[in-house]
mmCIF file of N, CA and C in Angstrom:
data_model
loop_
_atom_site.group_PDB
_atom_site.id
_atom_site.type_symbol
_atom_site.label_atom_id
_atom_site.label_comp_id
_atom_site.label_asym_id
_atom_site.label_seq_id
_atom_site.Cartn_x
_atom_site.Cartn_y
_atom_site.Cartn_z
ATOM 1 N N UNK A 99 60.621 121.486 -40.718
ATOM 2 C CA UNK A 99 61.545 120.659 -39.972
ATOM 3 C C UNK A 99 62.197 121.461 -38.851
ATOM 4 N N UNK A 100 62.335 122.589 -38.942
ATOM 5 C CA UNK A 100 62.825 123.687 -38.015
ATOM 6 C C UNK A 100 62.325 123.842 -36.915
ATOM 7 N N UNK A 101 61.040 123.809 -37.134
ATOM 8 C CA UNK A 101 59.761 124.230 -35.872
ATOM 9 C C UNK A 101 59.736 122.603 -35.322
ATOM 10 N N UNK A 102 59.822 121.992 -35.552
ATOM 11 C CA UNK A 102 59.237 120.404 -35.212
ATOM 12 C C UNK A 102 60.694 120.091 -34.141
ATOM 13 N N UNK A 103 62.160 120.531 -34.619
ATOM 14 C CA UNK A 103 63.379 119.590 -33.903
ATOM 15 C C UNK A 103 63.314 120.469 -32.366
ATOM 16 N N UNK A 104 63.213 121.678 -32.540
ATOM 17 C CA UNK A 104 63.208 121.950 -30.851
ATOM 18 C C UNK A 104 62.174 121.369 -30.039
ATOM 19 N N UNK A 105 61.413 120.797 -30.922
ATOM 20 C CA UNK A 105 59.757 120.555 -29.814
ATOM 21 C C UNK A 105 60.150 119.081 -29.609
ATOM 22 N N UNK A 106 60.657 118.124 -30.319
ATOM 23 C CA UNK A 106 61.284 116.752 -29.828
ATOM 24 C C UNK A 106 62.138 116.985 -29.319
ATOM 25 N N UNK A 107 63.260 117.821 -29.149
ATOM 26 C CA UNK A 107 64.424 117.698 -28.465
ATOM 27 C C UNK A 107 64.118 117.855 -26.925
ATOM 28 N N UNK A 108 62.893 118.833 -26.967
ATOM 29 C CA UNK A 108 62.598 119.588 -25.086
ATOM 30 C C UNK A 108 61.565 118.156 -24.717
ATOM 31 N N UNK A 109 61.030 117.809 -25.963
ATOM 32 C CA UNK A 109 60.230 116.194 -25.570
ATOM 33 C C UNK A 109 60.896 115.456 -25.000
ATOM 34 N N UNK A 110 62.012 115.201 -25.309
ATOM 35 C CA UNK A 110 63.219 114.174 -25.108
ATOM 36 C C UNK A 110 63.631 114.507 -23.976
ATOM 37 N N UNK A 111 64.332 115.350 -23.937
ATOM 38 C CA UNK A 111 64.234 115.945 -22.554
ATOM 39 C C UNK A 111 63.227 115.786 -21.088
ATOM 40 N N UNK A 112 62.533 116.037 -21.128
ATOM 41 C CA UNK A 112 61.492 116.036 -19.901
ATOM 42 C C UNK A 112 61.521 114.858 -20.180
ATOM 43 N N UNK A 113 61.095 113.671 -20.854
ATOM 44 C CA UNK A 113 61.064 112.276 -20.334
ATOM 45 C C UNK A 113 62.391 111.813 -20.030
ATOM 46 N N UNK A 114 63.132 112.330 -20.198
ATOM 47 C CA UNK A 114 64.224 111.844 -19.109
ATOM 48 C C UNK A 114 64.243 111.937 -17.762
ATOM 49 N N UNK A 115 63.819 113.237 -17.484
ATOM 50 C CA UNK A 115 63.446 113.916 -16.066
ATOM 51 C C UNK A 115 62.448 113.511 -15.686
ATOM 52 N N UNK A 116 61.724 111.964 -15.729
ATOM 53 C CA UNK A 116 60.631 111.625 -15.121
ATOM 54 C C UNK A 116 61.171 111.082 -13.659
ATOM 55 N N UNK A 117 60.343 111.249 -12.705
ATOM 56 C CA UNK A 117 61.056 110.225 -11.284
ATOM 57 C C UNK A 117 60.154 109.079 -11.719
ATOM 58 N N UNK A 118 61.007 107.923 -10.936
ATOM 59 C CA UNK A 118 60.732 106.336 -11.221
ATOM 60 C C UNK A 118 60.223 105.986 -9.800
ATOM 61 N N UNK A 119 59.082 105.678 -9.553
ATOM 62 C CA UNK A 119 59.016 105.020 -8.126
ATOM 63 C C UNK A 119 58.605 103.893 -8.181
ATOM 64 N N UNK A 120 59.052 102.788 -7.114
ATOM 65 C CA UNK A 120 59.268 101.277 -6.628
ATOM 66 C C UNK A 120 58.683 101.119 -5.686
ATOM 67 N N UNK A 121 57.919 100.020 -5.794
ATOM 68 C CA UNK A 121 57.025 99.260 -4.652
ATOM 69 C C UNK A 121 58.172 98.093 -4.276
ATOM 70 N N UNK A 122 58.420 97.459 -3.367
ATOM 71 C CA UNK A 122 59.375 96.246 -3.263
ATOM 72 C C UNK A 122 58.854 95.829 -2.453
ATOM 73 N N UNK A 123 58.804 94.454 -1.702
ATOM 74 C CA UNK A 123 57.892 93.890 -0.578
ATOM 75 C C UNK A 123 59.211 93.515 -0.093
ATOM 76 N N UNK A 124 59.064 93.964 1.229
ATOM 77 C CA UNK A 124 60.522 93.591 2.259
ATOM 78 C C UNK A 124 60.460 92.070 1.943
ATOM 79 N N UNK A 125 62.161 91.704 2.136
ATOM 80 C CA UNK A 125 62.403 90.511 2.322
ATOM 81 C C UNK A 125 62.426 89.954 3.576
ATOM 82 N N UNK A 126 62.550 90.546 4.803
ATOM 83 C CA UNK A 126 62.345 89.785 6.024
ATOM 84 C C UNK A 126 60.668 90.396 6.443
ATOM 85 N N UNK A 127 59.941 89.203 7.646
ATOM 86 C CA UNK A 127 58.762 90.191 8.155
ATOM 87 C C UNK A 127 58.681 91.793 8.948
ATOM 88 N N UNK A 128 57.883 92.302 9.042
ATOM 89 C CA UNK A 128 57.917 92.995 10.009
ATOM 90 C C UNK A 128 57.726 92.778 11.268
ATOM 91 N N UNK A 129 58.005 92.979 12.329
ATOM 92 C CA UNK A 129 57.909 92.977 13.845
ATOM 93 C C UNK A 129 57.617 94.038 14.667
ATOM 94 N N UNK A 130 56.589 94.053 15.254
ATOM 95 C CA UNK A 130 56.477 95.419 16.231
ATOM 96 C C UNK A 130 56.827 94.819 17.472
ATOM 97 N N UNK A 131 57.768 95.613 18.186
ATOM 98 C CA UNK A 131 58.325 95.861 19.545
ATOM 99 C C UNK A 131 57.121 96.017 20.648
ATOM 100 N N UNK A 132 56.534 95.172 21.678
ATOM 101 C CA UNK A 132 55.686 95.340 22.291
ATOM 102 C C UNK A 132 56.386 95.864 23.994
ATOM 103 N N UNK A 133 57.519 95.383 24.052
ATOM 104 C CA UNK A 133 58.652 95.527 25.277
ATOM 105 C C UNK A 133 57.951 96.383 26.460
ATOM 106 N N UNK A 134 57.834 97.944 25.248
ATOM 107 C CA UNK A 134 57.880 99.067 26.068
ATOM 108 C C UNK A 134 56.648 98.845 26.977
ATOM 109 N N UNK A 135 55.560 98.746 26.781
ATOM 110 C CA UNK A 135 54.835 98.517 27.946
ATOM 111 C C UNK A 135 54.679 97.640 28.643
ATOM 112 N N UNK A 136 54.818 96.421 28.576
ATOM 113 C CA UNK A 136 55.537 95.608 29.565
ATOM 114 C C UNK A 136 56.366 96.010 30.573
ATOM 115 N N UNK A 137 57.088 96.754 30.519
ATOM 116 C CA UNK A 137 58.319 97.553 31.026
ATOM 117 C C UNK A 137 57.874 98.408 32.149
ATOM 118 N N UNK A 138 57.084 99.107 31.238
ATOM 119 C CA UNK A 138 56.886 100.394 32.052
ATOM 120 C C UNK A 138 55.831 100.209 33.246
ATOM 121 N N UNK A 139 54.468 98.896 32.686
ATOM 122 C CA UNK A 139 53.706 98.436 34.134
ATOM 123 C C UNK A 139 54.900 97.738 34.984
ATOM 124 N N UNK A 140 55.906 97.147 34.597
ATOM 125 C CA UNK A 140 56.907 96.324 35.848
ATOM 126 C C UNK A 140 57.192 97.593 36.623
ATOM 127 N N UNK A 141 57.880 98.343 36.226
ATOM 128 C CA UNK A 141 58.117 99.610 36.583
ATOM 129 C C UNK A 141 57.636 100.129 37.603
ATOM 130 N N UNK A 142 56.232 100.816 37.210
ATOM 131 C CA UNK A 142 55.085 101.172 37.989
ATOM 132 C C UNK A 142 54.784 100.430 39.310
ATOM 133 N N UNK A 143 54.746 99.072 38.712
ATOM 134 C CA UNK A 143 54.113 98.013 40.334
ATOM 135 C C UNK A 143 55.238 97.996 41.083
ATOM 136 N N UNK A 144 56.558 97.841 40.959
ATOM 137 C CA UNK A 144 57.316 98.179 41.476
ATOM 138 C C UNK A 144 57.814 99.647 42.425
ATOM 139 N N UNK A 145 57.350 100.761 41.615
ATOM 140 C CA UNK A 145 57.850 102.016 42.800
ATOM 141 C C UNK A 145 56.417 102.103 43.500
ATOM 142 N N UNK A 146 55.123 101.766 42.995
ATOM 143 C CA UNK A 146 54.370 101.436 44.261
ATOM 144 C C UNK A 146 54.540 100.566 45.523
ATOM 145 N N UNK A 147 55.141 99.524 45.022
ATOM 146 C CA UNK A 147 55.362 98.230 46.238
ATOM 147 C C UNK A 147 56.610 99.206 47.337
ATOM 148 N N UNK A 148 57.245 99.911 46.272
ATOM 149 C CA UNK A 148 58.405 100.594 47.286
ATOM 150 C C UNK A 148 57.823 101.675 47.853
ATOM 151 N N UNK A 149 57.003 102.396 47.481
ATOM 152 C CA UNK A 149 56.341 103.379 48.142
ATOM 153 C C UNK A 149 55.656 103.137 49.419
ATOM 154 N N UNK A 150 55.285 102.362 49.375
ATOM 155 C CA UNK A 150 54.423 101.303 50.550
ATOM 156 C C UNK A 150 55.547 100.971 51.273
ATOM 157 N N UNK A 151 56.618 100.224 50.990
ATOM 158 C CA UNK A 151 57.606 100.038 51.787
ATOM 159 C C UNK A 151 58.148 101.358 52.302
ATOM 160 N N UNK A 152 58.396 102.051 52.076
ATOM 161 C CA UNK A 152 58.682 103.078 52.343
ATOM 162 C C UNK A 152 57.684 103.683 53.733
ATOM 163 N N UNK A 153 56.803 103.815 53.315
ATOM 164 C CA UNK A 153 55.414 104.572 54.232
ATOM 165 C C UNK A 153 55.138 103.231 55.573
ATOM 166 N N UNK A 154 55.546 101.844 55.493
ATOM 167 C CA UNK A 154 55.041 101.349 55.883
ATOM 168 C C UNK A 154 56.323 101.262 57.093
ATOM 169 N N UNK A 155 57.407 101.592 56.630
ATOM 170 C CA UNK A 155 58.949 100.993 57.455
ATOM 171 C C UNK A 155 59.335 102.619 57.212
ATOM 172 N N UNK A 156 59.455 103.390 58.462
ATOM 173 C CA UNK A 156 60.016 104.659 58.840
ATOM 174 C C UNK A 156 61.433 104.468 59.085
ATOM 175 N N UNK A 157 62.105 103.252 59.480
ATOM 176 C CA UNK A 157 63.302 103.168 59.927
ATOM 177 C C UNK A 157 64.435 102.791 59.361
ATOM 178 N N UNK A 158 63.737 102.436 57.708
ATOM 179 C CA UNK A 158 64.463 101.741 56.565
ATOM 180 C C UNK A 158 65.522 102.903 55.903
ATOM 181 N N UNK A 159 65.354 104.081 56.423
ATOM 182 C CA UNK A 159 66.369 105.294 56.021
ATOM 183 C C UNK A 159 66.490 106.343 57.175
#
């Protein structure tokens, strides 16, 4: 009985110390943000059109 209670007690032990991990399925959907490139071609066509304005009108500055 001697030899047997330390070997359940350190048993007992470590299954306490198990980690628990959770799967959960979000409650709202997910959404990916598409914005940014949208953005960034407005952007673009834009400091070209001004670049051109620029090169095209010397007197605008």
């Amino acid at each position: 009985m001697q030899k047997i209670l330390p070997g359940v007690v350190i048993l007992l032990l470590l299954s306490a110390c198990t980690p628990r991990v959770e799967v959960a399925v979000p409650d709202k959907p997910i959404t990916i943000n598409l914005n940014v490139k949208i953005e960034h071609e407005v952007r673009v066509k834009v400091e070209k059109d001004l670049e051109n304005l620029f090169d095209e009108e010397d007197s605008i500055f």
